Amino acid sequence: MVPSAFCDRLTAVGQTLERRENLRVLQINLGRLCNMRCSHCHVGAGPDQGATQMPHAVVQQCIDALDRLRPQCLDLTGGAPEMHLSFRELVGAAWARDIPVIDRCNLTILLVPGYRDLPQWLGDHHVEVVASLPHWSQHRSDKQRGDGTWEKSLEGLRRLRAAGYGRGDPQRQLTLMTNPDGDRLQPLCDKVTDEWRQALAQYGVTFDRLIGLTNMPIARFRDWLIEQERLERYEKTLQDSFNPCAVQGLMCRDTLSVAPNGQLYDCDFNQMLDMPLPGLTIAHVMPHHLAGRTILTGNHCFGCTAGQGSSCAGATNH
Ligand code: SF4
Ligand code: SF4
């Protein structure tokens, strides 16, 4: 582990961070091509990132790895993962192996020609959609994702609903993922979820679950913090909000993140910070290479342990 204030804090509370024996989630980053360019994006995605897409040879290595690693879930992310030419091939490969799939969907992609059949297609393959929507209000959502994107996102949600999503069907699960605007933490509770349900119901939108992700001070969001001269204050907020109870549930314990070039990481954030698992690629990794391995951490990890804790599956301190 790289020495850092985060390591010191873990030591102070008597915790260590190692990978668990079983792999729960294989998360594949298919590249940074996206139809949007959000201000809080921690991967720096956008419409001009076509050159970053995962080559097909690596996609095939990921499919082969499903048989060796037997993850409980395949999690497809990007960019907009649906824009990758092999997106449906990967979903089909997991479907054939009875491995559940998560599609991290930005919603607006569902309105783009060439992708409009996706709600039905995803439903037919029982894919869980984890859809990013910063906030239920138009103003707060558009502030992060750009003018007009809230309207398009809601239309995407209505199309998902028409395909059976967000109605309590376990084979068509719709999870909304929110993140705070700017440098605030966002504690989620049942009251907030109820507020979202009531607000979105007016627009014909329903969902199964609401989860929250803390903004990580890396990539485009870090640039914004620097520009606003708020980086130091935000990093201090995250450190001051360290919650030892959030450590056990950190996603890096049982998630493996795959980069478009096949390099492996403990999580998507480490991928963006170029902190790979030395000597391992998706082409050759075996379960025993991962079990018990020390997780690579840095001070960005305070973003995952602040308050309720934060991960791609929401709070880590339930
Ligand atoms: S946050 Fe999501 S939708 Fe927005 S630019 Fe990044 S990958 Fe695309
Ligand atoms: S950023 Fe979060 S998920 Fe990644 S290694 Fe640090 S604590 Fe784990």
Short mmCIF file of C-alpha atoms and ligand atoms in Angstrom, two decimals:
data_model
loop_
_atom_site.label_atom_id
_atom_site.label_comp_id
_atom_site.label_asym_id
_atom_site.label_seq_id
_atom_site.Cartn_x
_atom_site.Cartn_y
_atom_site.Cartn_z
CA MET A 1 0.00 0.00 0.00
CA VAL A 2 1.36 3.47 -0.87
CA PRO A 3 1.92 5.42 2.40
CA SER A 4 -0.71 8.14 2.72
CA ALA A 5 -2.91 9.91 5.25
CA PHE A 6 -5.58 7.35 4.30
CA CYS A 7 -3.27 4.46 5.28
CA ASP A 8 -2.50 6.20 8.57
CA ARG A 9 -6.22 6.60 9.27
CA LEU A 10 -6.88 2.91 8.55
CA THR A 11 -4.05 1.94 10.89
CA ALA A 12 -5.37 4.28 13.58
CA VAL A 13 -8.73 2.48 13.55
CA GLY A 14 -7.10 -0.97 13.38
CA GLN A 15 -8.24 -1.80 9.83
CA THR A 16 -6.46 -3.17 6.80
CA LEU A 17 -7.68 -3.38 3.24
CA GLU A 18 -7.35 -6.68 1.42
CA ARG A 19 -9.33 -8.29 -1.37
CA ARG A 20 -11.86 -10.95 -0.41
CA GLU A 21 -11.64 -14.52 -1.65
CA ASN A 22 -14.63 -14.36 -3.98
CA LEU A 23 -15.05 -11.91 -6.82
CA ARG A 24 -18.47 -10.30 -6.67
CA VAL A 25 -18.29 -7.81 -9.53
CA LEU A 26 -16.27 -7.79 -12.73
CA GLN A 27 -16.53 -4.17 -13.85
CA ILE A 28 -15.48 -3.49 -17.41
CA ASN A 29 -14.77 0.04 -18.58
CA LEU A 30 -15.46 -0.12 -22.30
CA GLY A 31 -13.92 3.28 -23.03
CA ARG A 32 -14.62 6.96 -22.56
CA LEU A 33 -16.84 7.54 -25.58
CA CYS A 34 -20.03 9.22 -24.38
CA ASN A 35 -22.80 11.30 -25.94
CA MET A 36 -22.51 13.69 -22.96
CA ARG A 37 -19.81 15.69 -21.19
CA CYS A 38 -20.82 16.21 -17.54
CA SER A 39 -18.93 18.58 -15.24
CA HIS A 40 -18.63 16.00 -12.43
CA CYS A 41 -17.43 13.16 -14.71
CA HIS A 42 -14.58 11.30 -12.99
CA VAL A 43 -13.44 9.57 -16.19
CA GLY A 44 -13.26 12.64 -18.46
CA ALA A 45 -15.69 11.08 -20.96
CA GLY A 46 -17.13 12.81 -24.03
CA PRO A 47 -18.16 12.53 -27.68
CA ASP A 48 -14.55 12.99 -28.85
CA GLN A 49 -13.19 9.93 -27.00
CA GLY A 50 -13.79 7.27 -29.69
CA ALA A 51 -10.08 6.36 -29.74
CA THR A 52 -10.27 5.15 -26.13
CA GLN A 53 -12.71 2.28 -26.85
CA MET A 54 -11.73 -1.25 -25.78
CA PRO A 55 -10.34 -3.23 -28.76
CA HIS A 56 -12.30 -6.36 -29.68
CA ALA A 57 -9.37 -8.62 -28.76
CA VAL A 58 -9.64 -7.37 -25.16
CA VAL A 59 -13.43 -7.80 -25.21
CA GLN A 60 -12.81 -11.45 -26.12
CA GLN A 61 -10.32 -11.76 -23.23
CA CYS A 62 -13.01 -10.39 -20.89
CA ILE A 63 -15.49 -13.00 -22.15
CA ASP A 64 -12.92 -15.77 -21.64
CA ALA A 65 -12.25 -14.44 -18.11
CA LEU A 66 -15.93 -14.89 -17.18
CA ASP A 67 -15.33 -18.65 -17.21
CA ARG A 68 -12.17 -18.45 -15.07
CA LEU A 69 -13.28 -15.81 -12.57
CA ARG A 70 -17.02 -16.66 -12.36
CA PRO A 71 -18.05 -13.22 -11.02
CA GLN A 72 -21.49 -12.87 -9.42
CA CYS A 73 -22.16 -9.90 -11.67
CA LEU A 74 -20.83 -8.22 -14.83
CA ASP A 75 -20.89 -4.44 -14.56
CA LEU A 76 -20.54 -2.50 -17.83
CA THR A 77 -19.43 1.10 -17.62
CA GLY A 78 -17.79 3.79 -19.71
CA GLY A 79 -18.35 6.50 -21.08
CA ALA A 80 -21.68 5.35 -22.36
CA PRO A 81 -21.06 1.57 -22.45
CA GLU A 82 -23.93 1.03 -24.90
CA MET A 83 -21.95 2.97 -27.54
CA HIS A 84 -19.29 0.24 -27.67
CA LEU A 85 -19.76 -1.97 -30.72
CA SER A 86 -19.39 -5.12 -28.56
CA PHE A 87 -21.82 -4.06 -25.81
CA ARG A 88 -24.54 -6.50 -26.89
CA GLU A 89 -21.99 -9.28 -27.47
CA LEU A 90 -20.77 -8.92 -23.87
CA VAL A 91 -24.30 -8.90 -22.45
CA GLY A 92 -25.08 -11.99 -24.54
CA ALA A 93 -21.95 -13.77 -23.26
CA ALA A 94 -22.95 -13.14 -19.63
CA TRP A 95 -26.56 -14.13 -20.36
CA ALA A 96 -25.35 -17.44 -21.82
CA ARG A 97 -23.40 -18.08 -18.58
CA ASP A 98 -26.27 -17.03 -16.31
CA ILE A 99 -24.25 -14.08 -14.93
CA PRO A 100 -26.40 -11.01 -14.11
CA VAL A 101 -25.43 -7.77 -15.88
CA ILE A 102 -25.52 -4.12 -14.80
CA ASP A 103 -25.63 -1.40 -17.47
CA ARG A 104 -24.47 1.98 -16.16
CA CYS A 105 -26.69 4.08 -18.37
CA ASN A 106 -26.78 7.87 -18.72
CA LEU A 107 -30.44 7.71 -19.95
CA THR A 108 -30.03 10.26 -22.75
CA ILE A 109 -28.37 7.57 -24.91
CA LEU A 110 -31.77 5.83 -25.08
CA LEU A 111 -33.05 8.68 -27.27
CA VAL A 112 -30.17 8.59 -29.77
CA PRO A 113 -30.95 6.91 -33.12
CA GLY A 114 -29.46 3.41 -33.14
CA TYR A 115 -30.08 2.90 -29.41
CA ARG A 116 -33.84 3.39 -29.12
CA ASP A 117 -34.56 -0.33 -29.01
CA LEU A 118 -32.32 -0.71 -25.96
CA PRO A 119 -34.97 -0.55 -23.19
CA GLN A 120 -36.76 -3.58 -24.63
CA TRP A 121 -33.51 -5.38 -25.49
CA LEU A 122 -32.07 -4.82 -22.01
CA GLY A 123 -35.31 -6.01 -20.43
CA ASP A 124 -35.31 -9.14 -22.59
CA HIS A 125 -31.84 -9.95 -21.18
CA HIS A 126 -32.81 -9.08 -17.56
CA VAL A 127 -30.12 -6.40 -17.40
CA GLU A 128 -30.26 -4.16 -14.31
CA VAL A 129 -30.10 -0.53 -15.38
CA VAL A 130 -28.21 1.77 -13.01
CA ALA A 131 -29.08 5.19 -14.36
CA SER A 132 -27.29 8.36 -13.40
CA LEU A 133 -29.55 11.29 -12.58
CA PRO A 134 -27.86 13.94 -10.42
CA HIS A 135 -31.13 15.23 -8.97
CA TRP A 136 -34.89 15.01 -9.46
CA SER A 137 -35.10 18.76 -10.05
CA GLN A 138 -34.47 20.09 -13.53
CA HIS A 139 -32.32 22.98 -12.37
CA ARG A 140 -29.94 20.93 -10.23
CA SER A 141 -29.63 18.14 -12.77
CA ASP A 142 -29.03 20.39 -15.77
CA LYS A 143 -26.39 22.32 -13.83
CA GLN A 144 -24.20 19.20 -13.85
CA ARG A 145 -25.11 17.52 -17.10
CA GLY A 146 -25.99 20.49 -19.32
CA ASP A 147 -29.15 22.32 -20.37
CA GLY A 148 -31.95 20.10 -21.66
CA THR A 149 -30.44 16.86 -20.33
CA TRP A 150 -32.96 16.48 -17.46
CA GLU A 151 -35.85 16.52 -19.96
CA LYS A 152 -34.11 13.89 -22.10
CA SER A 153 -33.24 11.78 -19.03
CA LEU A 154 -36.88 11.73 -17.95
CA GLU A 155 -37.94 10.67 -21.43
CA GLY A 156 -35.34 7.87 -21.19
CA LEU A 157 -36.83 6.82 -17.85
CA ARG A 158 -40.35 6.79 -19.32
CA ARG A 159 -39.12 4.54 -22.15
CA LEU A 160 -37.55 2.19 -19.61
CA ARG A 161 -40.84 2.12 -17.71
CA ALA A 162 -42.69 1.28 -20.93
CA ALA A 163 -40.32 -1.72 -21.25
CA GLY A 164 -41.22 -2.85 -17.72
CA TYR A 165 -38.44 -1.18 -15.72
CA GLY A 166 -38.94 0.51 -12.35
CA ARG A 167 -42.11 -1.42 -11.50
CA GLY A 168 -40.72 -3.90 -8.98
CA ASP A 169 -39.92 -6.66 -11.49
CA PRO A 170 -36.66 -8.33 -10.27
CA GLN A 171 -35.74 -9.04 -13.90
CA ARG A 172 -36.09 -5.38 -14.89
CA GLN A 173 -34.51 -3.50 -12.01
CA LEU A 174 -34.06 0.24 -12.35
CA THR A 175 -31.69 1.88 -9.88
CA LEU A 176 -31.19 5.64 -9.92
CA MET A 177 -27.76 6.90 -8.97
CA THR A 178 -27.51 10.44 -7.68
CA ASN A 179 -24.52 12.54 -6.78
CA PRO A 180 -24.38 15.92 -5.08
CA ASP A 181 -23.78 19.08 -7.09
CA GLY A 182 -20.49 20.65 -6.08
CA ASP A 183 -18.48 19.89 -2.96
CA ARG A 184 -21.14 18.56 -0.58
CA LEU A 185 -21.73 15.14 0.91
CA GLN A 186 -25.13 13.68 0.35
CA PRO A 187 -26.59 11.50 3.05
CA LEU A 188 -29.40 9.41 1.60
CA CYS A 189 -32.22 8.17 3.78
CA ASP A 190 -35.73 6.80 3.25
CA LYS A 191 -37.14 10.32 3.45
CA VAL A 192 -34.98 11.47 0.53
CA THR A 193 -35.97 8.41 -1.51
CA ASP A 194 -39.64 9.18 -0.84
CA GLU A 195 -39.08 12.76 -1.95
CA TRP A 196 -37.58 11.50 -5.24
CA ARG A 197 -40.45 9.05 -5.76
CA GLN A 198 -43.08 11.72 -5.27
CA ALA A 199 -41.28 14.31 -7.40
CA LEU A 200 -40.64 11.97 -10.33
CA ALA A 201 -44.11 10.37 -10.23
CA GLN A 202 -45.51 13.70 -11.50
CA TYR A 203 -43.57 13.09 -14.72
CA GLY A 204 -44.63 9.45 -15.17
CA VAL A 205 -41.34 8.08 -13.80
CA THR A 206 -40.93 5.27 -11.26
CA PHE A 207 -37.81 3.46 -10.05
CA ASP A 208 -36.88 0.57 -7.78
CA ARG A 209 -33.96 1.95 -5.77
CA LEU A 210 -32.08 5.21 -5.21
CA ILE A 211 -28.37 5.15 -4.40
CA GLY A 212 -25.82 7.94 -3.97
CA LEU A 213 -22.21 8.36 -5.02
CA THR A 214 -19.85 10.90 -3.47
CA ASN A 215 -18.04 13.04 -6.06
CA MET A 216 -14.40 11.93 -6.22
CA PRO A 217 -11.81 14.71 -6.36
CA ILE A 218 -10.21 13.34 -9.52
CA ALA A 219 -10.32 14.05 -13.30
CA ARG A 220 -12.84 16.69 -14.48
CA PHE A 221 -14.34 17.23 -11.02
CA ARG A 222 -10.86 17.87 -9.59
CA ASP A 223 -10.22 20.44 -12.35
CA TRP A 224 -13.48 22.16 -11.38
CA LEU A 225 -12.50 22.19 -7.69
CA ILE A 226 -9.12 23.72 -8.55
CA GLU A 227 -10.77 26.31 -10.78
CA GLN A 228 -13.13 27.23 -7.92
CA GLU A 229 -10.25 27.19 -5.39
CA ARG A 230 -12.19 24.61 -3.37
CA LEU A 231 -10.00 21.51 -3.71
CA GLU A 232 -8.28 21.81 -0.34
CA ARG A 233 -11.55 22.46 1.48
CA TYR A 234 -13.27 19.51 -0.21
CA GLU A 235 -10.41 17.13 0.55
CA LYS A 236 -10.52 18.24 4.19
CA THR A 237 -14.30 17.66 4.31
CA LEU A 238 -13.80 14.10 3.05
CA GLN A 239 -11.00 13.43 5.55
CA ASP A 240 -12.95 14.94 8.47
CA SER A 241 -15.95 12.77 7.52
CA PHE A 242 -13.97 9.50 7.63
CA ASN A 243 -16.27 6.74 8.90
CA PRO A 244 -14.53 3.54 10.06
CA CYS A 245 -17.85 1.66 9.70
CA ALA A 246 -17.77 2.36 5.95
CA VAL A 247 -14.50 0.46 5.44
CA GLN A 248 -15.81 -3.13 5.57
CA GLY A 249 -18.18 -2.56 2.66
CA LEU A 250 -15.72 -0.85 0.31
CA MET A 251 -16.28 -2.11 -3.23
CA CYS A 252 -12.56 -2.68 -3.90
CA ARG A 253 -12.68 -5.74 -1.60
CA ASP A 254 -14.65 -7.77 -4.13
CA THR A 255 -14.70 -5.81 -7.40
CA LEU A 256 -12.20 -6.05 -10.24
CA SER A 257 -12.01 -3.14 -12.64
CA VAL A 258 -10.83 -3.78 -16.21
CA ALA A 259 -9.45 -0.94 -18.36
CA PRO A 260 -9.95 -0.79 -22.14
CA ASN A 261 -6.38 -2.07 -22.63
CA GLY A 262 -6.98 -5.10 -20.39
CA GLN A 263 -5.05 -3.72 -17.42
CA LEU A 264 -6.60 -4.51 -14.02
CA TYR A 265 -7.38 -2.23 -11.07
CA ASP A 266 -8.95 -2.46 -7.61
CA CYS A 267 -11.60 0.05 -8.72
CA ASP A 268 -12.61 2.48 -11.43
CA PHE A 269 -11.10 5.40 -9.51
CA ASN A 270 -7.69 3.73 -9.29
CA GLN A 271 -8.02 3.14 -13.02
CA MET A 272 -8.42 6.86 -13.62
CA LEU A 273 -5.42 7.54 -11.36
CA ASP A 274 -3.28 4.96 -13.18
CA MET A 275 -2.76 2.70 -10.14
CA PRO A 276 -2.83 -0.78 -11.77
CA LEU A 277 -2.45 -4.19 -10.14
CA PRO A 278 1.16 -4.90 -11.12
CA GLY A 279 1.77 -7.91 -13.34
CA LEU A 280 -1.90 -8.75 -13.97
CA THR A 281 -4.08 -8.41 -17.07
CA ILE A 282 -7.53 -9.72 -17.91
CA ALA A 283 -5.93 -12.11 -20.40
CA HIS A 284 -4.30 -14.23 -17.68
CA VAL A 285 -5.71 -13.34 -14.26
CA MET A 286 -6.79 -16.27 -12.09
CA PRO A 287 -8.86 -16.16 -8.88
CA HIS A 288 -5.83 -16.97 -6.69
CA HIS A 289 -4.01 -13.87 -8.01
CA LEU A 290 -6.72 -11.71 -6.37
CA ALA A 291 -7.74 -13.42 -3.11
CA GLY A 292 -6.15 -11.72 -0.09
CA ARG A 293 -4.20 -9.22 -2.20
CA THR A 294 -3.51 -5.85 -0.56
CA ILE A 295 -5.60 -3.09 -2.13
CA LEU A 296 -3.77 -0.08 -3.57
CA THR A 297 -5.00 3.06 -1.83
CA GLY A 298 -4.31 6.79 -1.75
CA ASN A 299 -5.87 9.89 -0.28
CA HIS A 300 -8.64 9.79 -2.93
CA CYS A 301 -9.98 6.81 -0.93
CA PHE A 302 -11.33 9.26 1.64
CA GLY A 303 -14.05 9.83 -1.00
CA CYS A 304 -15.28 6.26 -0.38
CA THR A 305 -15.18 6.36 3.44
CA ALA A 306 -16.81 9.75 4.06
CA GLY A 307 -20.17 9.77 5.83
CA GLN A 308 -22.27 6.78 4.76
CA GLY A 309 -19.47 5.56 2.53
CA SER A 310 -19.67 5.51 -1.25
CA SER A 311 -19.35 2.91 -4.01
CA CYS A 312 -20.80 2.00 -7.38
CA ALA A 313 -23.50 0.18 -5.40
CA GLY A 314 -24.21 3.15 -3.11
CA ALA A 315 -23.53 3.51 0.63
CA THR A 316 -20.99 1.10 2.15
CA ASN A 317 -22.20 1.54 5.74
CA HIS A 318 -25.71 0.13 5.77
S1 SF4 B 1 -20.71 11.31 -16.07
FE1 SF4 B 1 -21.45 9.60 -17.32
S2 SF4 B 1 -22.85 10.57 -18.80
FE2 SF4 B 1 -21.59 12.19 -17.95
S3 SF4 B 1 -19.84 12.40 -19.36
FE3 SF4 B 1 -19.22 10.99 -17.72
S4 SF4 B 1 -19.67 8.96 -18.53
FE4 SF4 B 1 -20.83 10.42 -19.78
S1 SF4 B 2 -10.96 4.65 -4.26
FE1 SF4 B 2 -12.47 3.59 -2.97
S2 SF4 B 2 -12.90 1.69 -4.02
FE2 SF4 B 2 -10.99 2.51 -4.86
S3 SF4 B 2 -9.33 1.58 -3.68
FE3 SF4 B 2 -9.85 3.51 -2.69
S4 SF4 B 2 -11.35 2.96 -1.13
FE4 SF4 B 2 -11.24 1.26 -2.55
#
